[in-house]
């Protein structure tokens, strides 16, 4: 069974601060997805990283996939209250034919004005 | 844009009742999924379907069944509801192409079993 450990579980910061969320595993994934879920809504895909070492940027959000494709990080620069939400990482099994994703337990981010 | 619609946002049922949760997607996706989401436990896969009438157990299928008679509709059935099935239920769909495909989620059904 593949597991994804997300840290921290909770994060409360002030507007303007930077933060990093980590997603780690002992397993290799063919790709890793990051989702954000706002209260009362379903998760929405932010980005998919596929290649080891890949870095993707989405405005103030920077996503990195580890060289060995076992870990990933999400860095937010100058956080804003609109970034508040539950951030989930999800790994796709290496091999590709399996339809399942392995989800981390999430990081609940609160950005205070 | 893909739209995944879950029939109810909130549902309250009694112990022992048979409960149906419905999910419809409008993008002709092959794969559909049912998850439950609980604080501290994250998203856990109950069942998924990769084609009409095809289904496969996820990580926590006990106490649940599913039905997929049409491509766009995937139903989750609680055969005899119990209080430990109180949870947020999320439906998702993806196009064919393996697990690298992004999942499109509905807004969830918050189910309370009394």
PDB file of C-alpha atoms in Angstrom:
ATOM      1  CA  UNK A   1       0.000   0.000   0.000  1.00  0.00           C
ATOM      2  CA  UNK A   2       1.369   3.383  -1.003  1.00  0.00           C
ATOM      3  CA  UNK A   3       1.194   6.136   1.606  1.00  0.00           C
ATOM      4  CA  UNK A   4       1.618   9.885   1.320  1.00  0.00           C
ATOM      5  CA  UNK A   5       2.552  11.809   4.436  1.00  0.00           C
ATOM      6  CA  UNK A   6       1.613  15.477   4.369  1.00  0.00           C
ATOM      7  CA  UNK A   7       3.002  18.076   6.740  1.00  0.00           C
ATOM      8  CA  UNK A   8       2.147  20.185   8.519  1.00  0.00           C
ATOM      9  CA  UNK A   9      -1.417  19.113   9.212  1.00  0.00           C
ATOM     10  CA  UNK A  10      -2.442  22.627  10.268  1.00  0.00           C
ATOM     11  CA  UNK A  11      -0.909  25.987   9.448  1.00  0.00           C
ATOM     12  CA  UNK A  12      -2.091  29.415  10.570  1.00  0.00           C
ATOM     13  CA  UNK A  13      -0.142  32.416   9.332  1.00  0.00           C
ATOM     14  CA  UNK A  14      -0.474  36.149   8.768  1.00  0.00           C
ATOM     15  CA  UNK A  15      -1.077  37.711   5.395  1.00  0.00           C
ATOM     16  CA  UNK A  16       2.207  38.336   3.586  1.00  0.00           C
ATOM     17  CA  UNK A  17       4.119  35.415   5.102  1.00  0.00           C
ATOM     18  CA  UNK A  18       5.649  32.588   3.088  1.00  0.00           C
ATOM     19  CA  UNK A  19       4.959  28.909   3.724  1.00  0.00           C
ATOM     20  CA  UNK A  20       5.844  25.444   2.473  1.00  0.00           C
ATOM     21  CA  UNK A  21       3.761  22.286   2.574  1.00  0.00           C
ATOM     22  CA  UNK A  22       5.435  18.907   2.186  1.00  0.00           C
ATOM     23  CA  UNK A  23       4.246  15.620   0.755  1.00  0.00           C
ATOM     24  CA  UNK A  24       6.497  12.598   1.325  1.00  0.00           C
ATOM     25  CA  UNK A  25       6.435   8.902   0.558  1.00  0.00           C
ATOM     26  CA  UNK A  26       8.720   5.894   0.434  1.00  0.00           C
ATOM     27  CA  UNK A  27       7.046   4.898  -2.837  1.00  0.00           C
ATOM     28  CA  UNK A  28       7.699   6.152  -6.343  1.00  0.00           C
ATOM     29  CA  UNK A  29       4.825   7.865  -8.128  1.00  0.00           C
ATOM     30  CA  UNK A  30       4.400   8.377 -11.858  1.00  0.00           C
ATOM     31  CA  UNK A  31       2.923  11.795 -11.170  1.00  0.00           C
ATOM     32  CA  UNK A  32       1.715  13.891  -8.293  1.00  0.00           C
ATOM     33  CA  UNK A  33      -1.267  16.196  -8.194  1.00  0.00           C
ATOM     34  CA  UNK A  34      -2.031  19.065  -5.851  1.00  0.00           C
ATOM     35  CA  UNK A  35      -5.604  20.065  -5.050  1.00  0.00           C
ATOM     36  CA  UNK A  36      -7.162  22.868  -3.013  1.00  0.00           C
ATOM     37  CA  UNK A  37     -10.486  22.427  -1.275  1.00  0.00           C
ATOM     38  CA  UNK A  38     -12.476  25.356   0.070  1.00  0.00           C
ATOM     39  CA  UNK A  39     -15.188  24.940   2.718  1.00  0.00           C
ATOM     40  CA  UNK A  40     -18.373  23.421   1.311  1.00  0.00           C
ATOM     41  CA  UNK A  41     -16.790  22.525  -2.016  1.00  0.00           C
ATOM     42  CA  UNK A  42     -14.980  19.612  -3.597  1.00  0.00           C
ATOM     43  CA  UNK A  43     -11.222  19.623  -4.246  1.00  0.00           C
ATOM     44  CA  UNK A  44     -10.057  21.479  -7.336  1.00  0.00           C
ATOM     45  CA  UNK A  45      -6.888  20.548  -9.193  1.00  0.00           C
ATOM     46  CA  UNK A  46      -4.083  23.115  -8.979  1.00  0.00           C
ATOM     47  CA  UNK A  47      -1.275  21.342 -10.812  1.00  0.00           C
ATOM     48  CA  UNK A  48       0.122  17.991 -11.924  1.00  0.00           C
ATOM     49  CA  UNK A  49       3.864  17.317 -11.814  1.00  0.00           C
ATOM     50  CA  UNK A  50       5.179  14.413 -13.826  1.00  0.00           C
ATOM     51  CA  UNK A  51       8.947  14.579 -14.242  1.00  0.00           C
ATOM     52  CA  UNK A  52      11.435  14.113 -11.404  1.00  0.00           C
ATOM     53  CA  UNK A  53      12.873  17.507 -10.440  1.00  0.00           C
ATOM     54  CA  UNK A  54      10.081  19.366 -12.194  1.00  0.00           C
ATOM     55  CA  UNK A  55       9.137  22.817 -10.917  1.00  0.00           C
ATOM     56  CA  UNK A  56       5.837  24.476 -11.839  1.00  0.00           C
ATOM     57  CA  UNK A  57       4.643  27.934 -10.922  1.00  0.00           C
ATOM     58  CA  UNK A  58       1.077  29.142 -10.600  1.00  0.00           C
ATOM     59  CA  UNK A  59       1.203  32.835  -9.714  1.00  0.00           C
ATOM     60  CA  UNK A  60       2.496  32.879  -6.095  1.00  0.00           C
ATOM     61  CA  UNK A  61       2.430  29.075  -5.784  1.00  0.00           C
ATOM     62  CA  UNK A  62       5.501  26.998  -6.644  1.00  0.00           C
ATOM     63  CA  UNK A  63       5.276  23.216  -6.889  1.00  0.00           C
ATOM     64  CA  UNK A  64       8.247  20.884  -6.993  1.00  0.00           C
ATOM     65  CA  UNK A  65       8.479  17.150  -7.655  1.00  0.00           C
ATOM     66  CA  UNK A  66      11.430  15.399  -6.058  1.00  0.00           C
ATOM     67  CA  UNK A  67      14.178  13.973  -8.256  1.00  0.00           C
ATOM     68  CA  UNK A  68      13.274  10.428  -7.204  1.00  0.00           C
ATOM     69  CA  UNK A  69       9.514  11.102  -7.641  1.00  0.00           C
ATOM     70  CA  UNK A  70       8.839  10.161  -4.022  1.00  0.00           C
ATOM     71  CA  UNK A  71       8.104  13.610  -2.624  1.00  0.00           C
ATOM     72  CA  UNK A  72       6.748  17.011  -3.515  1.00  0.00           C
ATOM     73  CA  UNK A  73       6.435  20.463  -2.021  1.00  0.00           C
ATOM     74  CA  UNK A  74       4.145  23.443  -2.388  1.00  0.00           C
ATOM     75  CA  UNK A  75       5.549  26.875  -1.570  1.00  0.00           C
ATOM     76  CA  UNK A  76       3.324  29.936  -1.301  1.00  0.00           C
ATOM     77  CA  UNK A  77       4.902  33.373  -1.409  1.00  0.00           C
ATOM     78  CA  UNK A  78       3.239  36.331   0.299  1.00  0.00           C
ATOM     79  CA  UNK A  79       0.161  34.389   1.343  1.00  0.00           C
ATOM     80  CA  UNK A  80      -3.235  36.076   1.095  1.00  0.00           C
ATOM     81  CA  UNK A  81      -6.536  35.339   2.861  1.00  0.00           C
ATOM     82  CA  UNK A  82      -7.832  33.930  -0.429  1.00  0.00           C
ATOM     83  CA  UNK A  83      -5.240  31.139  -0.148  1.00  0.00           C
ATOM     84  CA  UNK A  84      -7.090  29.756   2.872  1.00  0.00           C
ATOM     85  CA  UNK A  85      -8.205  26.175   2.330  1.00  0.00           C
ATOM     86  CA  UNK A  86      -7.307  22.509   2.569  1.00  0.00           C
ATOM     87  CA  UNK A  87      -4.364  21.541   0.367  1.00  0.00           C
ATOM     88  CA  UNK A  88      -4.205  17.910  -0.722  1.00  0.00           C
ATOM     89  CA  UNK A  89      -1.471  16.047  -2.537  1.00  0.00           C
ATOM     90  CA  UNK A  90      -2.323  12.907  -4.476  1.00  0.00           C
ATOM     91  CA  UNK A  91       0.033  10.412  -6.078  1.00  0.00           C
ATOM     92  CA  UNK A  92      -0.593   8.296  -9.148  1.00  0.00           C
ATOM     93  CA  UNK A  93       0.810   4.780  -8.937  1.00  0.00           C
ATOM     94  CA  UNK A  94       3.891   4.072 -10.986  1.00  0.00           C
ATOM     95  CA  UNK A  95       2.841   1.883 -13.892  1.00  0.00           C
ATOM     96  CA  UNK A  96       0.010   4.079 -15.072  1.00  0.00           C
ATOM     97  CA  UNK A  97      -2.758   1.579 -15.650  1.00  0.00           C
ATOM     98  CA  UNK A  98      -4.187   1.794 -12.168  1.00  0.00           C
ATOM     99  CA  UNK A  99      -6.936   4.400 -11.986  1.00  0.00           C
ATOM    100  CA  UNK A 100      -6.489   5.069  -8.302  1.00  0.00           C
ATOM    101  CA  UNK A 101      -4.871   8.024  -6.606  1.00  0.00           C
ATOM    102  CA  UNK A 102      -3.303   7.910  -3.166  1.00  0.00           C
ATOM    103  CA  UNK A 103      -4.252  11.049  -1.228  1.00  0.00           C
ATOM    104  CA  UNK A 104      -2.390  12.663   1.619  1.00  0.00           C
ATOM    105  CA  UNK A 105      -4.461  13.690   4.641  1.00  0.00           C
ATOM    106  CA  UNK A 106      -4.198  17.351   3.775  1.00  0.00           C
ATOM    107  CA  UNK A 107      -2.844  20.599   5.167  1.00  0.00           C
ATOM    108  CA  UNK A 108      -5.420  23.044   6.487  1.00  0.00           C
ATOM    109  CA  UNK A 109      -4.084  26.537   5.816  1.00  0.00           C
ATOM    110  CA  UNK A 110      -5.552  29.650   7.403  1.00  0.00           C
ATOM    111  CA  UNK A 111      -4.233  33.027   6.297  1.00  0.00           C
ATOM    112  CA  UNK A 112      -5.252  35.798   8.653  1.00  0.00           C
ATOM    113  CA  UNK A 113      -5.647  39.363   7.365  1.00  0.00           C
TER     114      UNK A 113
ATOM    115  CA  UNK B   1     -15.739  22.915 -17.968  1.00  0.00           C
ATOM    116  CA  UNK B   2     -16.427  19.537 -16.437  1.00  0.00           C
ATOM    117  CA  UNK B   3     -19.342  19.505 -14.099  1.00  0.00           C
ATOM    118  CA  UNK B   4     -19.860  16.802 -11.521  1.00  0.00           C
ATOM    119  CA  UNK B   5     -23.176  17.126  -9.743  1.00  0.00           C
ATOM    120  CA  UNK B   6     -24.105  15.363  -6.537  1.00  0.00           C
ATOM    121  CA  UNK B   7     -27.821  15.147  -5.918  1.00  0.00           C
ATOM    122  CA  UNK B   8     -27.847  16.393  -2.325  1.00  0.00           C
ATOM    123  CA  UNK B   9     -25.597  18.761  -0.368  1.00  0.00           C
ATOM    124  CA  UNK B  10     -26.982  17.621   2.996  1.00  0.00           C
ATOM    125  CA  UNK B  11     -28.800  14.444   3.914  1.00  0.00           C
ATOM    126  CA  UNK B  12     -30.072  13.123   7.240  1.00  0.00           C
ATOM    127  CA  UNK B  13     -31.097   9.482   7.528  1.00  0.00           C
ATOM    128  CA  UNK B  14     -31.812   6.988  10.278  1.00  0.00           C
ATOM    129  CA  UNK B  15     -29.876   3.884  11.281  1.00  0.00           C
ATOM    130  CA  UNK B  16     -30.884   0.876   9.208  1.00  0.00           C
ATOM    131  CA  UNK B  17     -32.246   2.851   6.261  1.00  0.00           C
ATOM    132  CA  UNK B  18     -31.100   2.148   2.713  1.00  0.00           C
ATOM    133  CA  UNK B  19     -29.475   5.332   1.410  1.00  0.00           C
ATOM    134  CA  UNK B  20     -28.789   6.333  -2.180  1.00  0.00           C
ATOM    135  CA  UNK B  21     -26.261   8.995  -3.145  1.00  0.00           C
ATOM    136  CA  UNK B  22     -26.340  10.038  -6.775  1.00  0.00           C
ATOM    137  CA  UNK B  23     -23.625  11.561  -8.938  1.00  0.00           C
ATOM    138  CA  UNK B  24     -23.832  12.766 -12.530  1.00  0.00           C
ATOM    139  CA  UNK B  25     -21.027  14.047 -14.768  1.00  0.00           C
ATOM    140  CA  UNK B  26     -21.509  15.833 -18.077  1.00  0.00           C
ATOM    141  CA  UNK B  27     -18.160  15.286 -19.843  1.00  0.00           C
ATOM    142  CA  UNK B  28     -18.464  11.682 -21.035  1.00  0.00           C
ATOM    143  CA  UNK B  29     -15.752  10.555 -18.609  1.00  0.00           C
ATOM    144  CA  UNK B  30     -15.033   6.841 -18.440  1.00  0.00           C
ATOM    145  CA  UNK B  31     -13.973   6.685 -14.791  1.00  0.00           C
ATOM    146  CA  UNK B  32     -15.999   7.621 -11.740  1.00  0.00           C
ATOM    147  CA  UNK B  33     -15.135   7.405  -8.056  1.00  0.00           C
ATOM    148  CA  UNK B  34     -16.748   7.596  -4.640  1.00  0.00           C
ATOM    149  CA  UNK B  35     -14.731   8.800  -1.638  1.00  0.00           C
ATOM    150  CA  UNK B  36     -15.526   9.610   1.941  1.00  0.00           C
ATOM    151  CA  UNK B  37     -13.716  12.412   3.693  1.00  0.00           C
ATOM    152  CA  UNK B  38     -13.298  12.454   7.460  1.00  0.00           C
ATOM    153  CA  UNK B  39     -11.243  14.828   9.653  1.00  0.00           C
ATOM    154  CA  UNK B  40      -7.788  13.429  10.266  1.00  0.00           C
ATOM    155  CA  UNK B  41      -8.295  10.563   7.805  1.00  0.00           C
ATOM    156  CA  UNK B  42      -8.299  12.416   4.500  1.00  0.00           C
ATOM    157  CA  UNK B  43      -9.995  11.053   1.380  1.00  0.00           C
ATOM    158  CA  UNK B  44     -10.568   7.336   1.318  1.00  0.00           C
ATOM    159  CA  UNK B  45     -11.694   5.518  -1.809  1.00  0.00           C
ATOM    160  CA  UNK B  46     -14.867   3.461  -1.435  1.00  0.00           C
ATOM    161  CA  UNK B  47     -15.489   2.217  -4.986  1.00  0.00           C
ATOM    162  CA  UNK B  48     -14.649   3.202  -8.509  1.00  0.00           C
ATOM    163  CA  UNK B  49     -15.963   2.356 -11.939  1.00  0.00           C
ATOM    164  CA  UNK B  50     -14.020   2.370 -15.209  1.00  0.00           C
ATOM    165  CA  UNK B  51     -16.935   1.606 -17.507  1.00  0.00           C
ATOM    166  CA  UNK B  52     -20.687   1.103 -17.509  1.00  0.00           C
ATOM    167  CA  UNK B  53     -21.622  -1.842 -15.284  1.00  0.00           C
ATOM    168  CA  UNK B  54     -17.980  -2.242 -14.238  1.00  0.00           C
ATOM    169  CA  UNK B  55     -16.878  -1.571 -10.689  1.00  0.00           C
ATOM    170  CA  UNK B  56     -13.924  -2.205  -8.471  1.00  0.00           C
ATOM    171  CA  UNK B  57     -13.561  -2.049  -4.701  1.00  0.00           C
ATOM    172  CA  UNK B  58     -11.526   0.728  -3.199  1.00  0.00           C
ATOM    173  CA  UNK B  59      -9.926   0.777   0.216  1.00  0.00           C
ATOM    174  CA  UNK B  60     -13.074   0.813   2.369  1.00  0.00           C
ATOM    175  CA  UNK B  61     -15.960  -0.887   0.478  1.00  0.00           C
ATOM    176  CA  UNK B  62     -17.564  -2.599   3.485  1.00  0.00           C
ATOM    177  CA  UNK B  63     -21.164  -1.514   4.012  1.00  0.00           C
ATOM    178  CA  UNK B  64     -21.421   0.089   0.572  1.00  0.00           C
ATOM    179  CA  UNK B  65     -22.360  -0.922  -2.941  1.00  0.00           C
ATOM    180  CA  UNK B  66     -22.443   0.982  -6.219  1.00  0.00           C
ATOM    181  CA  UNK B  67     -24.339   1.039  -9.469  1.00  0.00           C
ATOM    182  CA  UNK B  68     -23.372   2.354 -12.874  1.00  0.00           C
ATOM    183  CA  UNK B  69     -26.088   1.657 -15.415  1.00  0.00           C
ATOM    184  CA  UNK B  70     -25.304   4.707 -17.571  1.00  0.00           C
ATOM    185  CA  UNK B  71     -21.952   6.274 -18.321  1.00  0.00           C
ATOM    186  CA  UNK B  72     -22.805   9.629 -16.792  1.00  0.00           C
ATOM    187  CA  UNK B  73     -24.298   8.368 -13.529  1.00  0.00           C
ATOM    188  CA  UNK B  74     -22.646   6.618 -10.592  1.00  0.00           C
ATOM    189  CA  UNK B  75     -24.671   5.785  -7.494  1.00  0.00           C
ATOM    190  CA  UNK B  76     -23.426   4.926  -4.029  1.00  0.00           C
ATOM    191  CA  UNK B  77     -25.698   2.771  -1.887  1.00  0.00           C
ATOM    192  CA  UNK B  78     -25.550   2.309   1.851  1.00  0.00           C
ATOM    193  CA  UNK B  79     -27.344  -0.994   2.269  1.00  0.00           C
ATOM    194  CA  UNK B  80     -28.211  -0.485   5.947  1.00  0.00           C
ATOM    195  CA  UNK B  81     -26.957   2.839   7.214  1.00  0.00           C
ATOM    196  CA  UNK B  82     -25.011   2.963  10.451  1.00  0.00           C
ATOM    197  CA  UNK B  83     -23.818   5.913  12.545  1.00  0.00           C
ATOM    198  CA  UNK B  84     -20.180   5.283  11.576  1.00  0.00           C
ATOM    199  CA  UNK B  85     -21.120   6.113   7.990  1.00  0.00           C
ATOM    200  CA  UNK B  86     -21.792   9.723   8.949  1.00  0.00           C
ATOM    201  CA  UNK B  87     -19.341  11.570   6.737  1.00  0.00           C
ATOM    202  CA  UNK B  88     -18.727  13.831   3.757  1.00  0.00           C
ATOM    203  CA  UNK B  89     -19.076  11.863   0.526  1.00  0.00           C
ATOM    204  CA  UNK B  90     -17.320  13.065  -2.607  1.00  0.00           C
ATOM    205  CA  UNK B  91     -17.847  11.877  -6.161  1.00  0.00           C
ATOM    206  CA  UNK B  92     -15.211  12.377  -8.858  1.00  0.00           C
ATOM    207  CA  UNK B  93     -14.710  11.579 -12.525  1.00  0.00           C
ATOM    208  CA  UNK B  94     -11.789  11.367 -14.930  1.00  0.00           C
ATOM    209  CA  UNK B  95     -11.292  10.611 -18.557  1.00  0.00           C
ATOM    210  CA  UNK B  96      -9.579   7.381 -19.576  1.00  0.00           C
ATOM    211  CA  UNK B  97      -5.790   7.336 -19.556  1.00  0.00           C
ATOM    212  CA  UNK B  98      -4.713   5.991 -16.185  1.00  0.00           C
ATOM    213  CA  UNK B  99      -4.270   7.634 -12.829  1.00  0.00           C
ATOM    214  CA  UNK B 100      -2.288  10.592 -14.201  1.00  0.00           C
ATOM    215  CA  UNK B 101      -5.578  12.131 -15.302  1.00  0.00           C
ATOM    216  CA  UNK B 102      -6.893  14.886 -13.006  1.00  0.00           C
ATOM    217  CA  UNK B 103      -9.959  14.078 -10.959  1.00  0.00           C
ATOM    218  CA  UNK B 104     -12.960  16.397 -11.174  1.00  0.00           C
ATOM    219  CA  UNK B 105     -14.938  16.480  -7.954  1.00  0.00           C
ATOM    220  CA  UNK B 106     -18.495  17.323  -7.045  1.00  0.00           C
ATOM    221  CA  UNK B 107     -19.197  19.591  -4.084  1.00  0.00           C
ATOM    222  CA  UNK B 108     -19.932  16.697  -1.771  1.00  0.00           C
ATOM    223  CA  UNK B 109     -22.860  15.308   0.199  1.00  0.00           C
ATOM    224  CA  UNK B 110     -22.697  15.721   3.946  1.00  0.00           C
ATOM    225  CA  UNK B 111     -24.524  12.670   5.270  1.00  0.00           C
ATOM    226  CA  UNK B 112     -25.654  12.313   8.863  1.00  0.00           C
ATOM    227  CA  UNK B 113     -26.936   8.990  10.154  1.00  0.00           C
ATOM    228  CA  UNK B 114     -28.946   9.311  13.368  1.00  0.00           C
TER     229      UNK B 114
END
